[in-house]
Amino acid sequence: MTSRALWSAIENLHGGVYFAPESKARYEAIGLKGYWMGYFASRSAALGTPGPELVIATFHGFAPRLVERALPDAWRLADRDRVLEARYSLARDLLANVADQASALAAKTRSVLDGVDWAGKPLAAAHAGLPASDDPVVDFWQSVTALREYRGDCHLAVLTSAGLGGAASNALAVATGWSWFADQRTMRGWTEQEWAEAIAGLVTRGWLAPDGTATETGTAARAQIEDATDRVVAAGLDREATSRLLTLEDDLVAMAGQWADDHPALAGRTHRSS
């Protein structure tokens, strides 16, 4: 089975595009308005020009109103191909300090995608289905992104099967230390009332105490969710894909570490979908 360190490396190499200081300006330059419109449009563009319902379903964890303020208006303001190109350009710039390694690993990383079962992983499948780039740095990032979204789709399947909606998933992650953000509630667009209702539901399950802190049961439940995600991820990789990923692990972990050293403000800000 692949390690958490590998998936953390993939997360970091993919996720810098969302938190780079220049990201908002890049998308505004092609007509989008504000950070969240750039985020939702750029991350969902692999799906085509989706409306808010599809993005709410595939991203999970975000308050619907936050998505609805960005979509479908984004597609009237910016062409989807330009959105994708802005995203690739940003990724290329962010990987500049590891460009040689990215180029060297591009073909091997893309080959992993041949052994992934995309059933039930719509966001990952959409990214895997995008045309390969002639730029090896971008092609590497595209493949890493498909793998990141693959684990994300698996994670959402586990969360929803556990009966956790968007607000509850976030509240549990915060309480059990699985969230990197102190402002998770406001960042994901949830109101105080919605957050309180999510906590109340988790209290009823015995996962949180009334003050919102995690119980021993809740901490164990959240750890089990992560373990279940690992199992679902492993089940969707054939033997060859697993072997190729394990072969890449040391290089990707080292590469992510080098990238993080040069981007300390971005490292650790990358995130799961919930």
Short mmCIF file of C-alpha atoms in Angstrom, two decimals:
data_model
loop_
_atom_site.label_atom_id
_atom_site.label_comp_id
_atom_site.label_asym_id
_atom_site.label_seq_id
_atom_site.Cartn_x
_atom_site.Cartn_y
_atom_site.Cartn_z
CA MET A 1 0.00 0.00 0.00
CA THR A 2 1.20 3.53 -0.73
CA SER A 3 2.12 5.76 2.19
CA ARG A 4 0.58 8.91 3.64
CA ALA A 5 3.92 10.65 3.00
CA LEU A 6 3.50 10.03 -0.72
CA TRP A 7 -0.02 11.45 -0.81
CA SER A 8 1.07 14.43 1.28
CA ALA A 9 3.79 15.11 -1.29
CA ILE A 10 1.26 14.89 -4.11
CA GLU A 11 -1.02 17.25 -2.17
CA ASN A 12 1.72 19.85 -1.81
CA LEU A 13 2.95 19.65 -5.40
CA HIS A 14 -0.61 20.10 -6.64
CA GLY A 15 -2.11 22.53 -4.15
CA GLY A 16 0.16 25.55 -4.34
CA VAL A 17 -1.89 26.92 -7.22
CA TYR A 18 -4.74 27.74 -4.85
CA PHE A 19 -2.77 29.77 -2.33
CA ALA A 20 -0.15 31.53 -4.40
CA PRO A 21 -0.46 35.31 -3.88
CA GLU A 22 -0.62 35.83 -7.64
CA SER A 23 -3.47 33.38 -8.27
CA LYS A 24 -6.27 35.91 -7.83
CA ALA A 25 -4.61 38.37 -10.22
CA ARG A 26 -4.00 35.67 -12.85
CA TYR A 27 -7.69 34.80 -13.04
CA GLU A 28 -8.85 38.39 -12.83
CA ALA A 29 -6.62 39.11 -15.84
CA ILE A 30 -8.79 36.81 -17.96
CA GLY A 31 -12.07 38.24 -16.69
CA LEU A 32 -12.93 36.36 -13.49
CA LYS A 33 -13.87 38.28 -10.37
CA GLY A 34 -12.42 37.60 -6.94
CA TYR A 35 -10.54 34.73 -5.39
CA TRP A 36 -13.37 32.22 -5.12
CA MET A 37 -14.52 32.59 -8.69
CA GLY A 38 -10.97 31.82 -9.80
CA TYR A 39 -10.76 28.88 -7.44
CA PHE A 40 -14.04 27.21 -8.37
CA ALA A 41 -13.70 27.85 -12.10
CA SER A 42 -10.09 26.73 -12.36
CA ARG A 43 -10.50 23.57 -10.31
CA SER A 44 -13.73 22.55 -12.03
CA ALA A 45 -12.78 23.45 -15.61
CA ALA A 46 -11.69 19.86 -16.21
CA LEU A 47 -15.40 18.98 -15.95
CA GLY A 48 -16.28 21.42 -18.74
CA THR A 49 -18.29 24.47 -17.71
CA PRO A 50 -20.21 22.99 -14.77
CA GLY A 51 -22.96 24.67 -12.85
CA PRO A 52 -22.91 25.03 -9.07
CA GLU A 53 -24.76 21.77 -8.40
CA LEU A 54 -22.04 19.60 -9.92
CA VAL A 55 -19.27 21.51 -8.17
CA ILE A 56 -21.04 21.36 -4.81
CA ALA A 57 -21.35 17.60 -5.30
CA THR A 58 -17.77 16.95 -6.39
CA PHE A 59 -15.93 19.40 -4.15
CA HIS A 60 -17.91 18.79 -0.94
CA GLY A 61 -17.15 20.75 2.20
CA PHE A 62 -18.02 24.16 0.75
CA ALA A 63 -21.24 25.97 1.64
CA PRO A 64 -23.44 25.91 -1.48
CA ARG A 65 -23.90 29.69 -1.42
CA LEU A 66 -20.13 30.16 -1.80
CA VAL A 67 -20.13 28.10 -4.99
CA GLU A 68 -23.34 29.70 -6.31
CA ARG A 69 -21.78 33.17 -6.10
CA ALA A 70 -19.06 32.02 -8.52
CA LEU A 71 -20.84 29.65 -10.91
CA PRO A 72 -22.17 29.67 -13.54
CA ASP A 73 -21.24 33.37 -13.87
CA ALA A 74 -17.57 32.48 -14.31
CA TRP A 75 -18.25 30.86 -17.67
CA ARG A 76 -19.86 34.03 -19.00
CA LEU A 77 -16.82 36.04 -18.01
CA ALA A 78 -13.96 33.80 -19.11
CA ASP A 79 -13.48 31.12 -21.74
CA ARG A 80 -12.88 27.69 -20.24
CA ASP A 81 -9.70 27.10 -22.28
CA ARG A 82 -8.28 30.39 -21.02
CA VAL A 83 -9.09 29.37 -17.46
CA LEU A 84 -7.18 26.11 -17.94
CA GLU A 85 -4.22 27.88 -19.54
CA ALA A 86 -4.05 30.38 -16.66
CA ARG A 87 -4.07 27.44 -14.24
CA TYR A 88 -1.29 25.67 -16.12
CA SER A 89 0.77 28.84 -16.33
CA LEU A 90 0.47 29.33 -12.60
CA ALA A 91 1.45 25.72 -11.93
CA ARG A 92 4.44 26.00 -14.26
CA ASP A 93 5.69 29.09 -12.43
CA LEU A 94 5.15 27.55 -9.00
CA LEU A 95 7.16 24.46 -9.93
CA ALA A 96 10.06 26.48 -11.34
CA ASN A 97 12.41 25.48 -8.51
CA VAL A 98 11.78 21.78 -9.20
CA ALA A 99 11.27 22.00 -12.95
CA ASP A 100 14.12 19.64 -13.79
CA GLN A 101 12.76 16.95 -11.48
CA ALA A 102 9.21 17.49 -12.76
CA SER A 103 10.34 17.09 -16.36
CA ALA A 104 12.27 13.93 -15.55
CA LEU A 105 9.29 12.38 -13.76
CA ALA A 106 6.54 13.51 -16.12
CA ALA A 107 6.26 10.36 -18.23
CA LYS A 108 6.52 8.01 -15.24
CA THR A 109 3.90 9.94 -13.30
CA ARG A 110 1.48 9.96 -16.23
CA SER A 111 1.95 6.22 -16.67
CA VAL A 112 0.45 5.67 -13.21
CA LEU A 113 -2.89 6.98 -14.51
CA ASP A 114 -3.21 3.98 -16.83
CA GLY A 115 -3.74 1.73 -13.83
CA VAL A 116 -6.36 3.73 -11.94
CA ASP A 117 -10.01 2.69 -11.71
CA TRP A 118 -11.86 5.99 -12.22
CA ALA A 119 -15.33 4.60 -11.42
CA GLY A 120 -16.94 6.79 -8.80
CA LYS A 121 -14.14 9.36 -9.01
CA PRO A 122 -15.58 12.03 -11.34
CA LEU A 123 -13.29 14.95 -10.56
CA ALA A 124 -10.18 12.82 -10.84
CA ALA A 125 -11.40 11.19 -14.05
CA ALA A 126 -12.07 14.60 -15.59
CA HIS A 127 -8.52 15.73 -14.86
CA ALA A 128 -7.05 12.47 -16.14
CA GLY A 129 -9.02 12.96 -19.35
CA LEU A 130 -7.57 16.35 -20.17
CA PRO A 131 -5.12 16.35 -23.10
CA ALA A 132 -1.52 15.75 -22.13
CA SER A 133 0.64 18.86 -22.30
CA ASP A 134 3.69 19.22 -24.53
CA ASP A 135 5.34 21.04 -21.62
CA PRO A 136 6.73 18.27 -19.36
CA VAL A 137 6.44 20.43 -16.23
CA VAL A 138 2.77 21.08 -16.90
CA ASP A 139 2.21 17.45 -17.88
CA PHE A 140 3.76 16.34 -14.59
CA TRP A 141 1.49 18.73 -12.68
CA GLN A 142 -1.57 17.53 -14.60
CA SER A 143 -0.84 13.92 -13.63
CA VAL A 144 -0.16 14.84 -10.01
CA THR A 145 -3.45 16.76 -9.99
CA ALA A 146 -5.40 13.76 -11.29
CA LEU A 147 -3.86 11.63 -8.53
CA ARG A 148 -4.62 14.25 -5.91
CA GLU A 149 -8.24 14.44 -6.98
CA TYR A 150 -8.38 10.64 -7.09
CA ARG A 151 -7.61 10.45 -3.38
CA GLY A 152 -9.96 13.36 -2.80
CA ASP A 153 -12.83 11.56 -4.55
CA CYS A 154 -12.11 8.44 -2.48
CA HIS A 155 -12.10 10.56 0.68
CA LEU A 156 -15.47 12.10 -0.16
CA ALA A 157 -16.96 8.66 -0.72
CA VAL A 158 -15.87 7.66 2.77
CA LEU A 159 -17.15 10.89 4.35
CA THR A 160 -20.56 10.65 2.73
CA SER A 161 -20.89 6.95 3.54
CA ALA A 162 -20.26 7.95 7.17
CA GLY A 163 -23.19 10.37 6.91
CA LEU A 164 -21.03 13.49 7.11
CA GLY A 165 -22.22 16.52 5.16
CA GLY A 166 -20.01 19.43 4.24
CA ALA A 167 -20.24 21.42 7.46
CA ALA A 168 -19.97 18.34 9.68
CA SER A 169 -16.95 17.04 7.78
CA ASN A 170 -15.18 20.33 8.30
CA ALA A 171 -16.19 20.69 11.94
CA LEU A 172 -14.94 17.18 12.71
CA ALA A 173 -11.67 17.83 10.88
CA VAL A 174 -11.09 21.02 12.89
CA ALA A 175 -11.92 19.39 16.23
CA THR A 176 -9.68 16.38 15.62
CA GLY A 177 -6.71 18.31 14.21
CA TRP A 178 -7.09 17.18 10.60
CA SER A 179 -7.65 20.71 9.29
CA TRP A 180 -4.78 23.09 8.61
CA PHE A 181 -6.93 26.19 8.92
CA ALA A 182 -8.03 27.97 12.07
CA ASP A 183 -10.72 29.80 10.08
CA GLN A 184 -12.16 26.71 8.40
CA ARG A 185 -15.78 27.71 9.03
CA THR A 186 -15.57 31.13 7.43
CA MET A 187 -13.17 30.03 4.70
CA ARG A 188 -15.61 27.33 3.56
CA GLY A 189 -18.57 29.72 3.74
CA TRP A 190 -20.57 28.20 6.61
CA THR A 191 -22.65 30.44 8.88
CA GLU A 192 -22.35 30.28 12.64
CA GLN A 193 -25.77 28.62 12.81
CA GLU A 194 -24.87 25.98 10.23
CA TRP A 195 -21.62 25.28 12.05
CA ALA A 196 -23.43 25.02 15.39
CA GLU A 197 -25.96 22.61 13.89
CA ALA A 198 -23.14 20.48 12.49
CA ILE A 199 -21.45 20.37 15.89
CA ALA A 200 -24.76 19.48 17.55
CA GLY A 201 -25.13 16.52 15.20
CA LEU A 202 -21.61 15.34 16.01
CA VAL A 203 -22.36 15.72 19.72
CA THR A 204 -25.40 13.47 19.28
CA ARG A 205 -23.16 10.85 17.69
CA GLY A 206 -20.76 11.10 20.62
CA TRP A 207 -17.94 12.37 18.41
CA LEU A 208 -17.73 15.87 19.89
CA ALA A 209 -18.33 17.26 23.37
CA PRO A 210 -20.88 20.11 23.71
CA ASP A 211 -18.04 22.66 23.67
CA GLY A 212 -16.98 21.41 20.23
CA THR A 213 -13.89 19.53 21.32
CA ALA A 214 -13.33 16.00 20.09
CA THR A 215 -14.18 13.02 22.25
CA GLU A 216 -12.04 9.91 22.26
CA THR A 217 -14.70 8.26 20.10
CA GLY A 218 -14.68 11.16 17.65
CA THR A 219 -10.90 11.16 17.37
CA ALA A 220 -10.93 7.44 16.68
CA ALA A 221 -13.77 7.82 14.15
CA ARG A 222 -11.86 10.49 12.23
CA ALA A 223 -8.73 8.34 12.17
CA GLN A 224 -10.84 5.45 10.87
CA ILE A 225 -12.13 7.70 8.08
CA GLU A 226 -8.56 8.35 7.01
CA ASP A 227 -7.72 4.64 7.20
CA ALA A 228 -10.81 3.83 5.15
CA THR A 229 -9.72 6.40 2.56
CA ASP A 230 -6.37 4.64 2.30
CA ARG A 231 -8.15 1.33 1.66
CA VAL A 232 -10.43 2.79 -1.02
CA VAL A 233 -7.43 4.43 -2.69
CA ALA A 234 -5.52 1.14 -2.69
CA ALA A 235 -8.52 -0.76 -4.09
CA GLY A 236 -8.67 1.50 -7.14
CA LEU A 237 -5.03 1.08 -8.14
CA ASP A 238 -3.99 -1.99 -10.07
CA ARG A 239 -0.74 -3.76 -9.26
CA GLU A 240 1.22 -1.92 -11.93
CA ALA A 241 -0.02 1.51 -10.85
CA THR A 242 0.83 0.75 -7.22
CA SER A 243 4.28 -0.46 -8.20
CA ARG A 244 4.92 2.66 -10.28
CA LEU A 245 3.77 4.95 -7.48
CA LEU A 246 6.00 3.18 -4.97
CA THR A 247 8.91 3.59 -7.37
CA LEU A 248 8.18 7.31 -7.56
CA GLU A 249 7.64 7.80 -3.83
CA ASP A 250 11.15 8.80 -2.76
CA ASP A 251 11.52 11.23 -5.68
CA LEU A 252 8.12 12.84 -5.12
CA VAL A 253 8.61 13.20 -1.37
CA ALA A 254 12.06 14.74 -1.88
CA MET A 255 10.72 16.99 -4.61
CA ALA A 256 7.83 18.17 -2.44
CA GLY A 257 10.29 18.89 0.37
CA GLN A 258 12.46 21.00 -1.92
CA TRP A 259 9.39 22.83 -3.20
CA ALA A 260 8.21 23.48 0.34
CA ASP A 261 11.60 24.81 1.40
CA ASP A 262 11.37 27.44 -1.33
CA HIS A 263 7.68 28.19 -0.71
CA PRO A 264 7.33 28.22 3.09
CA ALA A 265 4.25 30.42 3.02
CA LEU A 266 2.43 27.94 0.78
CA ALA A 267 3.69 24.66 2.21
CA GLY A 268 1.20 23.14 4.61
CA ARG A 269 -1.67 25.24 3.28
CA THR A 270 -2.66 22.60 0.79
CA HIS A 271 -5.87 20.82 1.67
CA ARG A 272 -8.20 17.92 1.19
CA SER A 273 -11.62 18.52 -0.15
CA SER A 274 -13.06 18.28 3.35
#
